[in-house]
Short mmCIF file of N, CA and C in Angstrom, two decimals:
data_model
loop_
_atom_site.label_atom_id
_atom_site.label_comp_id
_atom_site.label_asym_id
_atom_site.label_seq_id
_atom_site.Cartn_x
_atom_site.Cartn_y
_atom_site.Cartn_z
N ALA A 1 18.10 -12.71 -5.44
CA ALA A 1 18.59 -11.96 -5.54
C ALA A 1 18.27 -10.66 -6.78
N PHE A 2 18.37 -9.27 -6.31
CA PHE A 2 17.97 -8.45 -7.02
C PHE A 2 18.73 -7.97 -7.87
N ARG A 3 18.25 -7.53 -9.17
CA ARG A 3 19.14 -7.06 -10.42
C ARG A 3 18.34 -6.03 -10.83
N PRO A 4 18.86 -4.57 -10.70
CA PRO A 4 18.24 -3.51 -11.40
C PRO A 4 18.51 -3.75 -12.76
N ALA A 5 17.29 -2.80 -13.35
CA ALA A 5 17.52 -2.90 -14.94
C ALA A 5 18.55 -1.72 -15.00
N ALA A 6 18.83 -1.61 -16.48
CA ALA A 6 19.91 -0.88 -16.84
C ALA A 6 19.71 0.78 -16.05
N ALA A 7 20.65 1.59 -16.07
CA ALA A 7 20.63 2.69 -15.21
C ALA A 7 20.00 3.78 -16.13
N GLU A 8 20.27 3.61 -17.54
CA GLU A 8 19.68 4.68 -18.31
C GLU A 8 18.73 3.95 -19.00
N ALA A 9 17.24 4.69 -19.03
CA ALA A 9 16.15 3.81 -19.83
C ALA A 9 16.68 4.08 -21.43
N PRO A 10 16.54 2.95 -21.96
CA PRO A 10 16.81 2.82 -23.66
C PRO A 10 15.82 3.61 -24.47
N SER A 11 16.27 4.12 -25.40
CA SER A 11 15.53 4.85 -26.29
C SER A 11 14.21 4.00 -26.70
N ALA A 12 13.02 4.91 -27.16
CA ALA A 12 11.79 4.18 -27.50
C ALA A 12 12.07 3.28 -28.60
N ALA A 13 12.92 3.44 -29.65
CA ALA A 13 13.24 2.63 -30.65
C ALA A 13 13.80 1.37 -30.22
N ALA A 14 14.77 1.44 -29.31
CA ALA A 14 15.38 0.60 -28.69
C ALA A 14 14.56 -0.48 -28.08
N GLN A 15 13.58 0.19 -27.26
CA GLN A 15 12.56 -0.33 -26.46
C GLN A 15 11.70 -1.47 -27.29
N ALA A 16 11.01 -0.66 -28.63
CA ALA A 16 10.27 -1.35 -29.33
C ALA A 16 11.09 -2.59 -29.91
N ALA A 17 12.32 -2.47 -30.51
CA ALA A 17 13.17 -3.50 -30.86
C ALA A 17 13.35 -4.70 -30.07
N ASP A 18 13.52 -4.23 -28.70
CA ASP A 18 13.40 -5.16 -27.66
C ASP A 18 12.23 -5.95 -27.49
N ARG A 19 11.19 -5.39 -27.60
CA ARG A 19 9.95 -6.08 -27.09
C ARG A 19 9.64 -6.91 -28.58
N GLU A 20 9.61 -6.61 -29.72
CA GLU A 20 9.74 -7.19 -30.94
C GLU A 20 10.51 -8.56 -30.82
N ARG A 21 11.96 -8.50 -30.34
CA ARG A 21 12.95 -9.49 -30.30
C ARG A 21 12.46 -10.42 -29.08
N THR A 22 12.10 -9.99 -27.77
CA THR A 22 11.87 -10.87 -26.77
C THR A 22 10.39 -10.89 -26.52
N GLY A 23 9.45 -10.14 -27.09
CA GLY A 23 8.11 -10.54 -26.79
C GLY A 23 7.59 -9.84 -25.61
N ARG A 24 8.61 -9.38 -24.66
CA ARG A 24 8.31 -9.08 -23.11
C ARG A 24 8.42 -7.54 -23.07
N PRO A 25 7.58 -6.78 -22.44
CA PRO A 25 7.62 -5.48 -21.76
C PRO A 25 8.64 -5.18 -21.35
N GLU A 26 8.95 -3.86 -21.33
CA GLU A 26 10.16 -3.31 -20.53
C GLU A 26 10.12 -3.63 -19.02
N ILE A 27 11.46 -4.35 -18.80
CA ILE A 27 11.46 -4.72 -17.30
C ILE A 27 12.24 -3.70 -16.48
N THR A 28 11.65 -3.38 -15.26
CA THR A 28 12.39 -2.26 -14.35
C THR A 28 13.33 -3.05 -13.75
N ALA A 29 13.09 -4.10 -12.93
CA ALA A 29 13.87 -4.80 -12.22
C ALA A 29 13.45 -6.34 -12.13
N GLU A 30 14.35 -7.22 -11.59
CA GLU A 30 14.32 -8.56 -11.67
C GLU A 30 14.40 -9.23 -10.04
N VAL A 31 13.91 -9.95 -9.60
CA VAL A 31 14.08 -10.57 -8.26
C VAL A 31 14.16 -12.01 -8.47
N ASP A 32 15.05 -12.59 -8.01
CA ASP A 32 15.27 -13.96 -8.38
C ASP A 32 14.80 -14.47 -9.62
N GLY A 33 15.12 -13.86 -10.54
CA GLY A 33 14.78 -14.16 -12.34
C GLY A 33 13.37 -13.62 -12.21
N ARG A 34 12.50 -13.26 -11.58
CA ARG A 34 11.06 -12.88 -11.83
C ARG A 34 10.90 -11.33 -12.01
N PRO A 35 10.34 -10.95 -13.21
CA PRO A 35 10.56 -9.50 -13.54
C PRO A 35 9.51 -8.57 -12.96
N ILE A 36 9.93 -7.19 -12.62
CA ILE A 36 9.11 -6.38 -12.52
C ILE A 36 8.82 -5.50 -13.28
N PHE A 37 7.81 -5.54 -14.11
CA PHE A 37 7.43 -4.91 -15.22
C PHE A 37 7.29 -3.14 -15.16
N ARG A 38 7.67 -2.31 -15.98
CA ARG A 38 7.54 -1.12 -16.02
C ARG A 38 5.97 -0.58 -15.79
N LYS A 39 5.20 -1.63 -16.58
CA LYS A 39 3.82 -1.37 -16.51
C LYS A 39 3.37 -1.44 -15.12
N GLN A 40 3.81 -2.13 -14.35
CA GLN A 40 3.34 -2.41 -12.76
C GLN A 40 3.62 -1.22 -12.19
N VAL A 41 4.84 -0.86 -12.39
CA VAL A 41 5.53 0.41 -11.46
C VAL A 41 4.63 1.76 -11.82
N ASP A 42 4.31 1.84 -13.45
CA ASP A 42 3.72 3.01 -13.87
C ASP A 42 2.21 2.80 -13.33
N PHE A 43 1.48 1.81 -13.11
CA PHE A 43 0.17 1.72 -12.50
C PHE A 43 0.01 2.00 -11.22
N LEU A 44 1.02 1.64 -10.47
CA LEU A 44 1.11 1.86 -8.96
C LEU A 44 1.48 3.15 -8.59
N THR A 45 2.47 3.51 -9.42
CA THR A 45 2.92 4.85 -9.15
C THR A 45 1.70 5.97 -9.32
N ALA A 46 0.91 5.78 -10.47
CA ALA A 46 -0.55 6.59 -10.71
C ALA A 46 -1.34 6.37 -9.37
N ALA A 47 -1.37 5.06 -9.06
CA ALA A 47 -2.43 4.78 -8.14
C ALA A 47 -2.17 5.41 -6.69
N ARG A 48 -0.86 5.59 -6.32
CA ARG A 48 -0.57 6.20 -4.96
C ARG A 48 -0.58 7.49 -5.26
N ALA A 49 -0.37 8.18 -6.35
CA ALA A 49 -0.39 9.40 -6.50
C ALA A 49 -1.65 9.93 -6.70
N GLY A 50 -2.66 9.39 -7.27
CA GLY A 50 -3.90 9.76 -7.53
C GLY A 50 -4.06 10.85 -8.33
N GLU A 51 -5.05 11.97 -7.75
CA GLU A 51 -5.22 13.02 -8.31
C GLU A 51 -3.89 14.15 -8.55
N GLU A 52 -3.12 13.99 -7.59
CA GLU A 52 -1.94 14.86 -7.21
C GLU A 52 -0.79 14.40 -8.40
N LEU A 53 -0.99 13.52 -9.06
CA LEU A 53 -0.05 13.09 -10.00
C LEU A 53 0.12 14.02 -11.25
N ALA A 54 -0.78 14.86 -11.56
CA ALA A 54 -0.64 15.80 -12.50
C ALA A 54 0.17 17.07 -12.11
N VAL A 55 0.04 17.19 -10.74
CA VAL A 55 0.87 18.54 -10.13
C VAL A 55 2.24 18.01 -9.51
N LEU A 56 2.44 16.94 -9.35
CA LEU A 56 3.95 16.61 -8.97
C LEU A 56 5.12 16.73 -10.17
N ASP A 57 6.04 17.28 -9.47
CA ASP A 57 7.13 17.67 -10.39
C ASP A 57 7.86 16.44 -10.22
N ARG A 58 8.97 16.56 -11.34
CA ARG A 58 9.63 14.99 -12.19
C ARG A 58 10.44 14.37 -10.94
N GLU A 59 10.85 15.37 -9.70
CA GLU A 59 11.79 14.66 -8.68
C GLU A 59 10.95 13.90 -7.86
N ASP A 60 9.66 14.53 -7.86
CA ASP A 60 8.68 13.79 -6.76
C ASP A 60 8.19 12.45 -7.23
N ILE A 61 7.84 12.56 -8.67
CA ILE A 61 7.44 11.23 -9.51
C ILE A 61 8.64 10.37 -9.34
N GLN A 62 9.85 10.57 -9.59
CA GLN A 62 10.96 9.76 -9.55
C GLN A 62 11.04 9.21 -8.03
N ALA A 63 10.76 10.18 -6.98
CA ALA A 63 10.99 9.55 -5.79
C ALA A 63 9.87 8.39 -5.29
N LEU A 64 8.46 8.69 -5.80
CA LEU A 64 7.44 7.85 -5.83
C LEU A 64 7.90 6.61 -6.58
N ARG A 65 8.35 6.82 -7.81
CA ARG A 65 8.32 5.22 -8.35
C ARG A 65 9.48 4.56 -7.95
N LYS A 66 10.71 5.16 -7.29
CA LYS A 66 11.34 4.38 -6.65
C LYS A 66 10.98 3.72 -5.35
N GLN A 67 10.06 4.25 -4.56
CA GLN A 67 9.49 3.54 -3.45
C GLN A 67 8.51 2.63 -3.94
N VAL A 68 7.87 2.84 -4.84
CA VAL A 68 6.94 1.66 -5.72
C VAL A 68 7.87 0.43 -5.95
N VAL A 69 9.29 0.90 -6.78
CA VAL A 69 10.02 -0.42 -7.16
C VAL A 69 10.43 -1.01 -5.88
N ASP A 70 10.98 -0.24 -4.72
CA ASP A 70 11.44 -0.85 -3.61
C ASP A 70 10.30 -1.90 -2.92
N ASP A 71 9.02 -1.32 -2.72
CA ASP A 71 8.08 -2.04 -2.26
C ASP A 71 7.73 -3.38 -3.21
N LEU A 72 7.77 -3.30 -4.62
CA LEU A 72 7.45 -4.30 -5.24
C LEU A 72 8.60 -5.67 -5.20
N ILE A 73 9.88 -4.93 -4.73
CA ILE A 73 10.87 -5.86 -4.58
C ILE A 73 10.63 -6.70 -3.48
N ASP A 74 10.36 -5.78 -2.35
CA ASP A 74 10.08 -6.44 -0.86
C ASP A 74 8.88 -7.51 -0.87
N ARG A 75 8.07 -7.12 -1.69
CA ARG A 75 6.81 -8.12 -1.94
C ARG A 75 7.30 -9.27 -2.43
N SER A 76 8.14 -9.27 -3.37
CA SER A 76 8.48 -10.36 -4.22
C SER A 76 9.24 -11.18 -3.16
N LEU A 77 10.30 -10.58 -2.52
CA LEU A 77 11.08 -11.30 -1.51
C LEU A 77 10.19 -12.10 -0.43
N LEU A 78 9.19 -11.33 -0.12
CA LEU A 78 8.16 -11.77 1.23
C LEU A 78 7.66 -12.74 0.32
N LEU A 79 6.96 -13.01 -0.69
CA LEU A 79 6.29 -14.08 -1.34
C LEU A 79 7.14 -15.03 -1.30
N GLU A 80 8.23 -15.12 -1.76
CA GLU A 80 9.35 -16.16 -2.20
C GLU A 80 9.56 -16.74 -0.68
N ALA A 81 9.50 -16.10 0.41
CA ALA A 81 10.13 -16.63 1.50
C ALA A 81 8.54 -17.32 2.31
N ALA A 82 7.12 -16.58 2.00
CA ALA A 82 6.15 -17.05 2.41
C ALA A 82 5.92 -18.64 1.60
N ARG A 83 6.29 -18.75 0.23
CA ARG A 83 6.08 -19.79 -0.55
C ARG A 83 6.81 -20.98 0.01
N GLY A 84 8.00 -20.64 0.94
CA GLY A 84 8.80 -21.74 1.35
C GLY A 84 8.47 -22.16 2.87
N ALA A 85 7.43 -21.40 3.31
CA ALA A 85 7.16 -21.27 4.83
C ALA A 85 5.83 -21.94 5.11
N VAL A 86 4.68 -21.44 4.52
CA VAL A 86 3.62 -22.02 4.45
C VAL A 86 2.75 -22.45 3.18
N PRO A 87 1.87 -23.06 3.64
CA PRO A 87 0.91 -23.67 2.42
C PRO A 87 0.25 -22.65 1.59
N ALA A 88 0.03 -22.96 0.47
CA ALA A 88 -0.77 -22.07 -0.64
C ALA A 88 -2.09 -21.95 -0.09
N PRO A 89 -2.55 -20.82 -0.35
CA PRO A 89 -3.98 -20.60 -0.24
C PRO A 89 -4.75 -21.33 -1.14
N THR A 90 -5.85 -21.89 -0.68
CA THR A 90 -6.55 -22.91 -1.61
C THR A 90 -7.44 -21.65 -2.43
N ALA A 91 -7.97 -22.18 -3.52
CA ALA A 91 -8.97 -21.41 -4.66
C ALA A 91 -10.35 -20.92 -3.72
N GLU A 92 -10.44 -21.79 -2.81
CA GLU A 92 -11.66 -21.38 -1.89
C GLU A 92 -11.35 -20.24 -1.42
N ASP A 93 -10.22 -20.28 -0.46
CA ASP A 93 -9.82 -18.96 0.05
C ASP A 93 -9.75 -17.67 -0.48
N VAL A 94 -9.40 -17.77 -1.76
CA VAL A 94 -9.02 -16.67 -2.49
C VAL A 94 -10.42 -16.18 -3.02
N GLN A 95 -11.42 -17.12 -3.35
CA GLN A 95 -12.59 -16.90 -3.77
C GLN A 95 -13.44 -16.10 -2.52
N GLN A 96 -13.12 -16.41 -1.37
CA GLN A 96 -13.93 -15.99 -0.14
C GLN A 96 -13.44 -14.55 -0.03
N VAL A 97 -12.37 -14.20 -0.28
CA VAL A 97 -11.60 -12.79 0.11
C VAL A 97 -12.29 -12.03 -1.44
N LEU A 98 -12.36 -12.81 -2.58
CA LEU A 98 -12.61 -12.14 -3.71
C LEU A 98 -13.91 -11.56 -3.58
N THR A 99 -14.95 -12.43 -3.18
CA THR A 99 -16.12 -12.32 -2.94
C THR A 99 -16.67 -11.28 -2.17
N ALA A 100 -15.78 -10.96 -1.11
CA ALA A 100 -15.93 -9.90 0.10
C ALA A 100 -15.54 -8.81 -0.46
N ALA A 101 -14.19 -8.74 -1.32
CA ALA A 101 -14.02 -7.54 -1.85
C ALA A 101 -14.77 -6.86 -3.12
N LEU A 102 -15.51 -7.65 -3.84
CA LEU A 102 -16.32 -7.34 -4.82
C LEU A 102 -17.75 -6.94 -4.53
N ASN A 103 -17.87 -7.71 -3.30
CA ASN A 103 -19.25 -7.26 -2.71
C ASN A 103 -19.38 -6.21 -1.91
N ASP A 104 -18.15 -5.66 -1.52
CA ASP A 104 -17.89 -4.62 -0.44
C ASP A 104 -18.42 -3.44 -0.58
N SER A 105 -19.73 -3.25 -0.81
CA SER A 105 -20.68 -2.01 -1.19
C SER A 105 -21.97 -2.23 -0.32
N LYS A 106 -22.31 -0.78 -0.05
CA LYS A 106 -23.71 -0.71 0.35
C LYS A 106 -24.76 -1.48 -0.33
N ASP A 107 -24.89 -1.50 -1.78
CA ASP A 107 -25.57 -2.09 -2.77
C ASP A 107 -25.35 -3.63 -2.76
N GLY A 108 -24.33 -3.97 -2.49
CA GLY A 108 -24.22 -5.36 -2.90
C GLY A 108 -23.28 -5.58 -4.16
N GLN A 109 -23.40 -4.71 -5.08
CA GLN A 109 -23.01 -4.78 -6.37
C GLN A 109 -21.48 -4.91 -6.52
N ASN A 110 -21.44 -5.83 -7.62
CA ASN A 110 -19.63 -6.25 -7.85
C ASN A 110 -19.17 -4.83 -8.37
N ARG A 111 -18.04 -4.62 -7.59
CA ARG A 111 -17.20 -3.28 -7.77
C ARG A 111 -16.18 -3.38 -8.81
N LEU A 112 -16.05 -4.50 -9.41
CA LEU A 112 -14.93 -4.56 -10.24
C LEU A 112 -15.91 -4.28 -11.68
N PRO A 113 -15.34 -3.17 -12.43
CA PRO A 113 -15.69 -2.73 -13.48
C PRO A 113 -16.00 -3.72 -14.51
N LYS A 114 -16.87 -3.89 -15.30
CA LYS A 114 -16.96 -4.95 -16.54
C LYS A 114 -16.09 -4.63 -17.55
N GLU A 115 -15.70 -3.40 -17.80
CA GLU A 115 -14.58 -3.29 -18.87
C GLU A 115 -13.36 -3.95 -18.43
N PHE A 116 -13.02 -4.07 -17.17
CA PHE A 116 -11.91 -5.05 -16.91
C PHE A 116 -11.73 -6.13 -17.31
N GLY A 117 -12.77 -6.94 -17.31
CA GLY A 117 -12.85 -8.26 -17.99
C GLY A 117 -12.55 -9.22 -17.17
N GLN A 118 -12.38 -10.55 -17.76
CA GLN A 118 -11.66 -11.75 -17.15
C GLN A 118 -10.49 -11.63 -16.74
N ALA A 119 -9.59 -11.13 -17.56
CA ALA A 119 -7.96 -10.85 -17.07
C ALA A 119 -7.70 -10.19 -15.99
N ALA A 120 -8.41 -8.95 -16.11
CA ALA A 120 -8.26 -8.74 -14.76
C ALA A 120 -8.74 -9.32 -13.32
N GLU A 121 -9.90 -9.85 -13.44
CA GLU A 121 -10.44 -10.80 -12.42
C GLU A 121 -9.15 -11.51 -11.90
N ASN A 122 -8.72 -12.35 -13.28
CA ASN A 122 -7.50 -13.21 -12.66
C ASN A 122 -6.39 -12.60 -12.05
N ASP A 123 -5.84 -11.51 -12.53
CA ASP A 123 -4.92 -10.81 -12.01
C ASP A 123 -5.30 -10.65 -10.59
N LEU A 124 -6.70 -10.12 -10.24
CA LEU A 124 -6.98 -9.76 -9.06
C LEU A 124 -6.97 -10.72 -8.08
N ARG A 125 -7.17 -12.18 -8.68
CA ARG A 125 -7.19 -13.47 -7.72
C ARG A 125 -5.80 -13.69 -7.58
N ASN A 126 -5.00 -13.53 -8.69
CA ASN A 126 -3.37 -13.87 -8.43
C ASN A 126 -2.85 -13.10 -6.83
N ALA A 127 -3.28 -11.47 -7.40
CA ALA A 127 -2.82 -10.52 -6.15
C ALA A 127 -3.28 -10.99 -4.80
N LEU A 128 -4.71 -11.21 -4.86
CA LEU A 128 -5.44 -11.72 -3.50
C LEU A 128 -4.42 -13.28 -2.80
N ARG A 129 -4.37 -13.91 -3.89
CA ARG A 129 -3.86 -15.20 -3.21
C ARG A 129 -2.12 -14.80 -2.73
N ASP A 130 -1.46 -14.19 -3.35
CA ASP A 130 -0.36 -13.62 -2.98
C ASP A 130 -0.31 -12.98 -1.69
N ASP A 131 -1.47 -12.08 -1.68
CA ASP A 131 -1.72 -11.25 -0.17
C ASP A 131 -2.09 -12.39 0.83
N LEU A 132 -2.73 -13.22 0.45
CA LEU A 132 -3.15 -14.32 1.70
C LEU A 132 -1.78 -14.97 2.19
N TRP A 133 -1.15 -15.38 1.05
CA TRP A 133 0.31 -16.26 1.45
C TRP A 133 1.25 -15.49 2.17
N ILE A 134 1.38 -14.03 1.92
CA ILE A 134 2.32 -13.32 2.85
C ILE A 134 1.54 -13.31 4.27
N ARG A 135 0.16 -13.11 4.29
CA ARG A 135 -0.48 -12.56 5.70
C ARG A 135 -0.34 -13.90 6.53
N ARG A 136 -0.40 -15.08 5.74
CA ARG A 136 -0.05 -16.35 6.56
C ARG A 136 1.09 -16.33 6.98
N TYR A 137 2.28 -16.32 6.12
CA TYR A 137 3.31 -16.11 6.67
C TYR A 137 3.64 -15.14 7.76
N PHE A 138 3.29 -14.01 7.76
CA PHE A 138 3.45 -13.06 8.92
C PHE A 138 2.65 -13.57 10.17
N SER A 139 1.60 -14.18 9.87
CA SER A 139 0.93 -14.91 11.00
C SER A 139 1.66 -16.02 11.98
N GLN A 140 2.33 -16.88 10.98
CA GLN A 140 3.17 -17.92 11.51
C GLN A 140 4.13 -17.11 12.29
N ILE A 141 5.00 -16.30 11.64
CA ILE A 141 6.05 -15.70 12.44
C ILE A 141 5.64 -14.68 13.65
N ASP A 142 4.60 -14.19 13.70
CA ASP A 142 3.92 -13.85 14.90
C ASP A 142 3.48 -14.63 16.00
N SER A 143 3.00 -15.69 15.26
CA SER A 143 2.66 -16.92 16.41
C SER A 143 3.90 -17.55 17.14
N SER A 144 5.10 -17.56 16.49
CA SER A 144 6.29 -18.07 16.98
C SER A 144 7.04 -17.08 18.03
N ILE A 145 6.64 -15.67 18.15
CA ILE A 145 7.35 -14.83 19.14
C ILE A 145 6.58 -14.83 20.25
N THR A 146 7.70 -15.38 21.10
CA THR A 146 7.04 -15.01 22.63
C THR A 146 8.04 -14.07 23.41
N ILE A 147 7.47 -13.13 24.10
CA ILE A 147 8.46 -12.27 24.60
C ILE A 147 7.90 -12.50 26.44
N PRO A 148 9.04 -12.71 27.25
CA PRO A 148 8.74 -13.21 28.71
C PRO A 148 7.93 -12.04 29.27
N GLU A 149 7.34 -12.04 30.16
CA GLU A 149 6.36 -11.09 30.93
C GLU A 149 7.59 -10.15 31.77
N ALA A 150 8.73 -11.22 32.21
CA ALA A 150 9.40 -10.37 32.82
C ALA A 150 10.54 -9.15 32.02
N GLU A 151 10.55 -9.48 30.65
CA GLU A 151 11.10 -8.45 29.88
C GLU A 151 10.25 -7.16 29.53
N VAL A 152 9.19 -7.58 29.43
CA VAL A 152 7.98 -6.57 28.99
C VAL A 152 8.08 -5.48 30.38
N LYS A 153 7.85 -6.18 31.42
CA LYS A 153 7.77 -5.25 32.93
C LYS A 153 9.30 -4.44 32.92
N LEU A 154 10.23 -5.07 32.54
CA LEU A 154 11.55 -4.61 32.30
C LEU A 154 11.57 -3.26 31.61
N ALA A 155 11.13 -3.41 30.53
CA ALA A 155 11.07 -2.38 29.35
C ALA A 155 10.04 -1.44 29.92
N TYR A 156 9.00 -1.51 30.55
CA TYR A 156 8.36 -0.47 30.63
C TYR A 156 8.71 0.41 32.27
N GLN A 157 9.44 -0.41 32.90
CA GLN A 157 9.96 0.13 34.08
C GLN A 157 11.23 1.02 33.68
N GLN A 158 11.74 0.63 32.56
CA GLN A 158 12.79 1.43 32.16
C GLN A 158 12.64 2.76 31.39
N ASP A 159 11.44 2.70 30.84
CA ASP A 159 10.96 4.09 29.80
C ASP A 159 9.45 4.11 30.23
N GLN A 160 8.73 4.39 31.18
CA GLN A 160 7.70 4.74 31.57
C GLN A 160 6.99 5.86 30.85
N SER A 161 7.83 6.98 30.42
CA SER A 161 7.21 8.26 29.65
C SER A 161 6.74 7.77 28.19
N GLN A 162 7.23 6.83 27.69
CA GLN A 162 6.64 6.50 26.36
C GLN A 162 5.49 5.68 26.44
N PHE A 163 5.02 5.40 27.75
CA PHE A 163 3.85 4.42 27.41
C PHE A 163 2.67 5.58 28.19
N LYS A 164 2.95 6.86 28.58
CA LYS A 164 2.01 7.65 29.30
C LYS A 164 1.09 8.60 28.03
N GLU A 165 -0.09 8.85 28.19
CA GLU A 165 -0.65 9.54 27.16
C GLU A 165 -0.53 11.06 27.41
N PRO A 166 0.01 11.72 26.33
CA PRO A 166 0.18 13.16 26.78
C PRO A 166 -1.19 13.95 27.27
N GLU A 167 -0.79 14.95 28.02
CA GLU A 167 -2.19 15.76 28.39
C GLU A 167 -2.83 16.16 27.20
N GLN A 168 -4.34 16.10 27.25
CA GLN A 168 -5.09 16.68 25.98
C GLN A 168 -5.77 17.85 26.44
N PHE A 169 -5.84 18.48 25.80
CA PHE A 169 -7.02 19.72 25.99
C PHE A 169 -8.06 19.84 24.95
N HIS A 170 -9.36 20.21 25.24
CA HIS A 170 -10.23 20.46 24.63
C HIS A 170 -10.70 21.88 24.54
N ILE A 171 -10.56 22.57 23.44
CA ILE A 171 -10.95 23.93 23.50
C ILE A 171 -12.22 24.21 22.65
N ARG A 172 -13.22 24.94 23.36
CA ARG A 172 -14.24 25.41 22.71
C ARG A 172 -14.32 26.91 22.46
N GLN A 173 -15.16 27.36 21.50
CA GLN A 173 -15.30 28.71 21.05
C GLN A 173 -16.55 28.98 21.22
N ILE A 174 -16.96 30.11 21.60
CA ILE A 174 -18.40 30.51 21.55
C ILE A 174 -18.41 31.96 20.78
N LEU A 175 -19.18 32.01 19.78
CA LEU A 175 -19.30 33.19 18.76
C LEU A 175 -20.39 33.83 18.98
N LEU A 176 -20.58 35.03 19.37
CA LEU A 176 -21.62 36.01 19.60
C LEU A 176 -21.91 36.88 18.09
N PRO A 177 -22.88 36.75 17.59
CA PRO A 177 -23.13 37.89 16.50
C PRO A 177 -22.99 39.47 17.09
N LEU A 178 -22.04 40.11 16.21
CA LEU A 178 -22.12 41.38 16.22
C LEU A 178 -23.04 42.17 15.54
N PRO A 179 -23.37 43.31 16.08
CA PRO A 179 -24.40 44.02 15.49
C PRO A 179 -23.98 44.74 13.98
N GLU A 180 -24.86 44.91 13.23
CA GLU A 180 -24.71 45.25 12.15
C GLU A 180 -24.29 46.59 11.68
N LYS A 181 -24.78 47.60 12.76
CA LYS A 181 -24.04 49.04 12.54
C LYS A 181 -23.27 49.35 14.02
N PRO A 182 -22.33 50.15 13.56
CA PRO A 182 -21.33 50.42 14.91
C PRO A 182 -22.23 51.20 15.93
N GLU A 183 -23.14 52.13 15.63
CA GLU A 183 -24.15 52.77 16.64
C GLU A 183 -24.83 51.80 17.38
N GLU A 184 -25.51 50.49 17.01
CA GLU A 184 -25.70 49.62 18.07
C GLU A 184 -24.85 49.19 19.27
N GLN A 185 -23.56 49.18 18.70
CA GLN A 185 -22.83 48.53 19.76
C GLN A 185 -22.57 49.64 20.97
N ASP A 186 -22.43 51.05 20.44
CA ASP A 186 -22.31 52.07 21.38
C ASP A 186 -23.59 52.12 22.37
N GLU A 187 -24.67 51.78 21.92
CA GLU A 187 -25.66 51.98 22.58
C GLU A 187 -25.66 50.62 23.82
N ALA A 188 -25.09 49.63 23.56
CA ALA A 188 -25.19 48.58 24.42
C ALA A 188 -24.28 48.53 25.53
#
């Protein structure tokens, strides 16, 4: 069950006191007792906004943050469902994906900056493991769905227009250089 954090953010002093008391960073939301930390939301919001973050107004940033929180909640719920439905990816599965991700460059160099260190690599391994788990869950669901051919044909016949490609046009333009002096135009 989802439990949103307090509607109003506590003051900086209250946040610092809470961190000292609990030893936990500020929590934005909880899903089945698992926290979604503000740090996660801030990082993903900045990553999604990219270079535009500096020019977004407060309302746009808030909307983006809300979308990030919603996505993190959805991911947490999907992961919980996946954990109950499919086996966990092995360390070898995660290593394969990690190796492919880190070496996915033309020069074959590790793409994880050294300053990220071991903690970041562990976080990356955990995120990749969770992604694999969710993908396996979706694969299991996909493989269990069958649609009879008769239903497919009926759906097609009922609305064929949605399956037609719209007419396309290819426009080309021919540009001719104009003479530099207006007199040359008159002579031509």
